[in-house]
Short mmCIF file of C-alpha atoms in Angstrom, two decimals:
data_model
loop_
_atom_site.label_atom_id
_atom_site.label_comp_id
_atom_site.label_asym_id
_atom_site.label_seq_id
_atom_site.Cartn_x
_atom_site.Cartn_y
_atom_site.Cartn_z
CA MET A 312 7.76 24.13 19.27
CA SER A 313 5.92 22.33 16.91
CA ILE A 314 5.63 21.58 13.13
CA PHE A 315 2.92 23.89 12.07
CA ASP A 316 4.33 26.33 14.72
CA LYS A 317 7.22 27.21 12.48
CA ILE A 318 5.51 27.91 10.00
CA GLY A 319 3.64 30.84 10.52
CA GLU A 320 0.40 32.26 9.83
CA SER A 321 -0.98 29.76 7.44
CA SER A 322 0.05 26.12 9.51
CA ASN A 323 -3.82 25.89 10.21
CA PHE A 324 -4.45 25.66 6.83
CA LEU A 325 -2.08 24.11 5.67
CA GLN A 326 -3.01 21.30 8.69
CA LYS A 327 -6.29 20.98 7.46
CA THR A 328 -5.43 20.13 4.13
CA LEU A 329 -2.77 17.59 5.63
CA GLU A 330 -5.29 16.18 7.68
CA LYS A 331 -7.25 15.60 4.65
CA TYR A 332 -4.25 12.57 3.77
CA ILE A 333 -3.40 11.45 6.86
CA VAL A 334 -4.36 11.65 10.90
CA PHE A 335 -2.09 10.54 13.53
CA ASN A 336 -3.93 9.80 17.24
CA SER A 337 -0.82 9.64 19.24
CA GLU A 338 -2.55 8.39 22.09
CA ALA A 339 -3.61 4.90 20.44
CA LYS A 340 -0.28 4.86 18.90
CA GLU A 341 -2.45 4.77 15.18
CA VAL A 342 -1.57 6.49 12.00
CA THR A 343 -4.28 6.52 9.76
CA LEU A 344 -3.74 6.91 6.17
CA LYS A 345 -7.22 8.87 4.49
CA ASN A 346 -8.43 7.36 1.11
CA LYS A 347 -6.47 9.74 -0.79
CA ALA A 348 -3.35 9.31 0.62
CA VAL A 349 -4.00 5.09 0.10
CA LEU A 350 -4.66 5.97 -3.79
CA ILE A 351 -1.15 7.57 -3.70
CA LEU A 352 0.34 4.75 -1.80
CA CYS A 353 -1.89 2.79 -5.07
CA GLN A 354 -0.33 4.93 -7.69
CA GLN A 355 3.21 4.72 -6.50
CA ALA A 356 2.85 1.07 -5.85
CA GLN A 357 2.01 0.40 -9.86
CA SER A 358 4.20 2.78 -11.09
CA ARG A 359 7.29 0.92 -9.41
CA VAL A 360 5.78 -2.69 -9.70
CA GLU A 361 5.57 -2.91 -13.73
CA GLN A 362 3.04 -6.12 -13.61
CA PHE A 363 0.43 -4.36 -11.67
CA LYS A 364 -1.88 -2.92 -14.23
CA SER A 365 -4.16 -1.64 -11.59
CA LEU A 366 -4.87 -1.18 -8.00
CA GLU A 367 -7.55 0.31 -6.15
CA THR A 368 -9.29 0.53 -2.66
CA HIS A 369 -11.84 -2.03 -2.39
CA PRO A 370 -15.42 0.02 -1.21
CA GLU A 371 -15.37 -2.58 2.41
CA GLU A 372 -12.15 -3.86 2.80
CA GLY A 373 -8.53 -4.18 1.37
CA LEU A 374 -7.45 -3.44 -2.50
CA ILE A 375 -8.12 -4.95 -5.04
CA ALA A 376 -4.99 -5.61 -7.74
CA THR A 377 -5.07 -6.86 -10.95
CA VAL A 378 -1.30 -8.53 -12.02
CA GLU A 379 -0.44 -9.70 -15.63
CA GLN A 380 2.66 -12.04 -15.77
CA LYS A 381 3.60 -13.80 -18.28
CA GLN A 382 0.38 -13.81 -20.69
CA ILE A 383 -1.81 -14.73 -17.40
CA THR A 384 -4.07 -11.85 -15.64
CA ALA A 385 -4.59 -12.53 -11.82
CA ASN A 386 -7.39 -10.38 -10.12
CA LEU A 387 -6.53 -9.99 -6.38
CA HIS A 388 -8.95 -8.45 -2.98
CA PHE A 389 -6.30 -8.20 -0.09
CA THR A 390 -5.64 -6.31 2.53
CA PRO A 391 -1.87 -5.82 4.71
CA GLU A 392 -1.80 -7.28 7.83
CA THR A 393 1.65 -6.01 8.51
CA ILE A 394 4.63 -3.87 7.47
CA THR A 395 8.28 -4.36 8.51
CA LEU A 396 10.63 -1.44 8.17
CA ASN A 397 14.13 -2.39 6.79
CA PRO A 398 16.87 -0.12 6.90
CA ASP A 399 16.48 -0.30 2.41
CA SER A 400 13.56 -1.56 2.09
CA ILE A 401 9.92 -2.72 3.59
CA ASP A 402 8.57 -6.59 3.77
CA GLY A 403 4.93 -6.43 4.00
CA GLU A 404 2.35 -9.05 4.48
CA LEU A 405 -0.93 -8.90 2.94
CA ARG A 406 -3.62 -11.56 3.79
CA LEU A 407 -6.04 -12.70 0.51
CA LEU A 408 -9.61 -12.29 1.25
CA THR A 409 -11.06 -14.10 -1.84
CA THR A 410 -9.94 -17.04 -4.57
CA PRO A 411 -7.69 -15.19 -6.12
CA GLU A 412 -9.25 -14.94 -10.70
CA LEU A 413 -7.10 -16.16 -13.09
CA GLU A 414 -7.50 -15.45 -16.63
CA SER A 415 -5.83 -16.02 -20.36
CA GLU A 416 -6.28 -15.04 -23.73
CA SER A 417 -3.97 -17.90 -24.52
CA MET A 418 -5.04 -21.24 -25.36
CA LEU A 419 -2.62 -23.27 -24.10
CA TYR A 420 -2.42 -20.96 -20.67
CA LYS A 421 -6.30 -21.31 -20.59
CA TYR A 422 -5.44 -25.09 -19.95
CA LEU A 423 -3.08 -24.69 -17.19
CA ILE A 424 -5.39 -22.45 -15.12
CA ALA A 425 -8.07 -25.34 -15.51
CA GLY A 426 -5.62 -27.47 -14.14
CA TRP A 427 -4.58 -25.22 -11.06
CA LYS A 428 -7.85 -24.68 -10.54
CA THR A 429 -8.46 -28.77 -10.31
CA PHE A 430 -5.33 -29.73 -8.59
CA LEU A 431 -4.35 -26.83 -6.83
CA GLY A 432 -7.56 -25.80 -5.69
CA GLY A 433 -7.07 -22.16 -7.30
CA LYS A 434 -3.99 -21.44 -5.42
CA ILE A 435 -1.38 -18.87 -7.18
CA PRO A 436 1.33 -21.32 -8.83
CA ASP A 437 4.18 -20.34 -8.38
CA GLY A 438 5.97 -17.41 -10.96
CA THR A 439 2.52 -15.92 -11.70
CA LEU A 440 3.09 -12.95 -9.03
CA PRO A 441 6.10 -10.22 -9.74
CA LYS A 442 9.21 -10.66 -8.79
CA ASN A 443 9.65 -10.13 -4.44
CA PHE A 444 6.31 -11.65 -4.00
CA ARG A 445 5.48 -15.01 -3.15
CA ILE A 446 1.95 -16.57 -1.91
CA GLU A 447 1.83 -18.82 0.76
CA GLY A 448 -1.24 -20.25 1.40
CA ASP A 449 -4.00 -17.45 1.53
CA ARG A 450 -0.70 -14.85 2.70
CA VAL A 451 0.80 -12.43 -0.03
CA PHE A 452 4.68 -11.64 1.19
CA TYR A 453 6.50 -8.85 -0.74
CA ASN A 454 9.88 -6.79 -0.16
CA LEU A 455 10.11 -3.48 -1.62
CA PRO A 456 12.79 -0.63 -1.93
CA ARG A 457 12.04 1.59 1.30
CA ASN A 458 12.48 4.95 -1.43
CA GLN A 459 9.97 3.15 -3.92
CA LEU A 460 7.49 3.81 -0.71
CA LYS A 461 7.98 7.48 0.60
CA LEU A 462 4.49 8.41 1.63
CA LEU A 463 5.19 5.54 4.12
CA ASP A 464 8.82 6.81 4.95
CA ALA A 465 7.56 10.49 5.31
CA PHE A 466 6.35 9.80 9.01
CA ALA A 467 7.83 6.28 9.90
CA HIS A 468 11.50 7.96 9.43
CA THR A 469 12.12 7.73 12.88
CA LEU A 470 11.06 4.16 13.77
CA GLU A 471 13.05 1.80 14.65
CA ASN A 472 14.81 -0.32 11.49
CA GLY A 473 13.27 -3.91 12.34
CA SER A 474 9.62 -2.36 13.92
CA THR A 475 7.27 -4.33 12.57
CA LEU A 476 3.43 -2.28 12.04
CA GLY A 477 0.33 -3.62 11.98
CA ALA A 478 -2.42 -2.57 9.20
CA ASN A 479 -6.11 -2.70 8.54
CA LEU A 480 -7.65 -0.94 5.72
CA LYS A 481 -11.33 -0.63 5.96
CA GLN A 482 -13.44 1.31 3.21
CA GLY A 483 -10.22 3.14 2.17
CA GLU A 484 -8.71 4.20 4.59
CA LEU A 485 -5.35 2.44 6.40
CA THR A 486 -4.45 2.44 10.09
CA ILE A 487 -1.43 1.83 10.85
CA LYS A 488 -0.44 0.47 14.13
CA THR A 489 3.11 1.80 15.61
CA SER A 490 5.03 1.07 18.78
CA VAL A 491 5.93 3.95 19.72
CA ALA A 492 3.37 7.32 19.67
CA LEU A 493 3.98 9.27 16.56
CA SER A 494 2.76 13.30 15.98
CA TRP A 495 3.15 15.56 13.58
CA ASP A 496 6.49 16.57 14.67
CA ASP A 497 7.60 13.24 13.29
CA LEU A 498 6.44 14.24 9.56
CA LYS A 499 9.06 14.34 7.05
CA LEU A 500 7.26 17.55 5.89
CA GLN A 501 8.52 18.58 2.28
CA SER A 502 8.48 15.20 1.57
CA LEU A 503 4.92 14.60 1.69
CA LEU A 504 4.68 18.36 0.19
CA GLN A 505 6.46 17.29 -3.03
CA LEU A 506 3.89 13.59 -2.88
CA LEU A 507 0.81 15.51 -2.52
CA ASN A 508 2.18 17.74 -5.86
CA THR A 509 3.68 15.18 -7.34
CA TYR A 510 0.36 13.07 -7.08
CA GLY A 511 -2.51 15.16 -5.67
CA SER A 512 -3.84 16.35 -8.76
CA ARG A 513 -4.83 13.11 -9.30
CA VAL A 514 -6.99 12.16 -6.56
CA ARG A 515 -7.67 16.37 -5.90
CA SER A 516 -11.26 15.38 -7.35
CA LEU A 517 -12.26 12.67 -4.71
#
């Protein structure tokens, strides 16, 4: 018996509603988070990382983030590459799609930014990104507590710790490649419904 069979008469309506957020392709071993679900992920990350002033999808590929740290504003355009599941945290790898843009209202930092552009070739210096984020070349690595990204955990909780998932974000939709086939039966339905109740009103108009 599937998760929707247990619900009864309202199961078709519920499944169609959830498919506006998440779609399982068991044959391809893929989970696709639709635009509304990606926006919820962005809102979760933004609420948990103080330095994120904005985080939104790019119309073609990846995400656009505005980060404020030490009087410096960094505008980053990146796309997710991999997600690794740990017992209590998630390690992620992002790839920068464009050279980061650095700005500051402080005259001192404006001079520093000019120096970084000259001597670092536009690379982001250490300390510009939030804690638990680091940059190496065109790659950004992060580590976040697993309970801060509950939308991912709602479907990935059955996967083994140490699993590395491929990620691809195009036109606002995040496709995650898993090592095993997942279906609606693997979903933490109650957890997802709570997230939609908390964040759904903010994206419902899309």
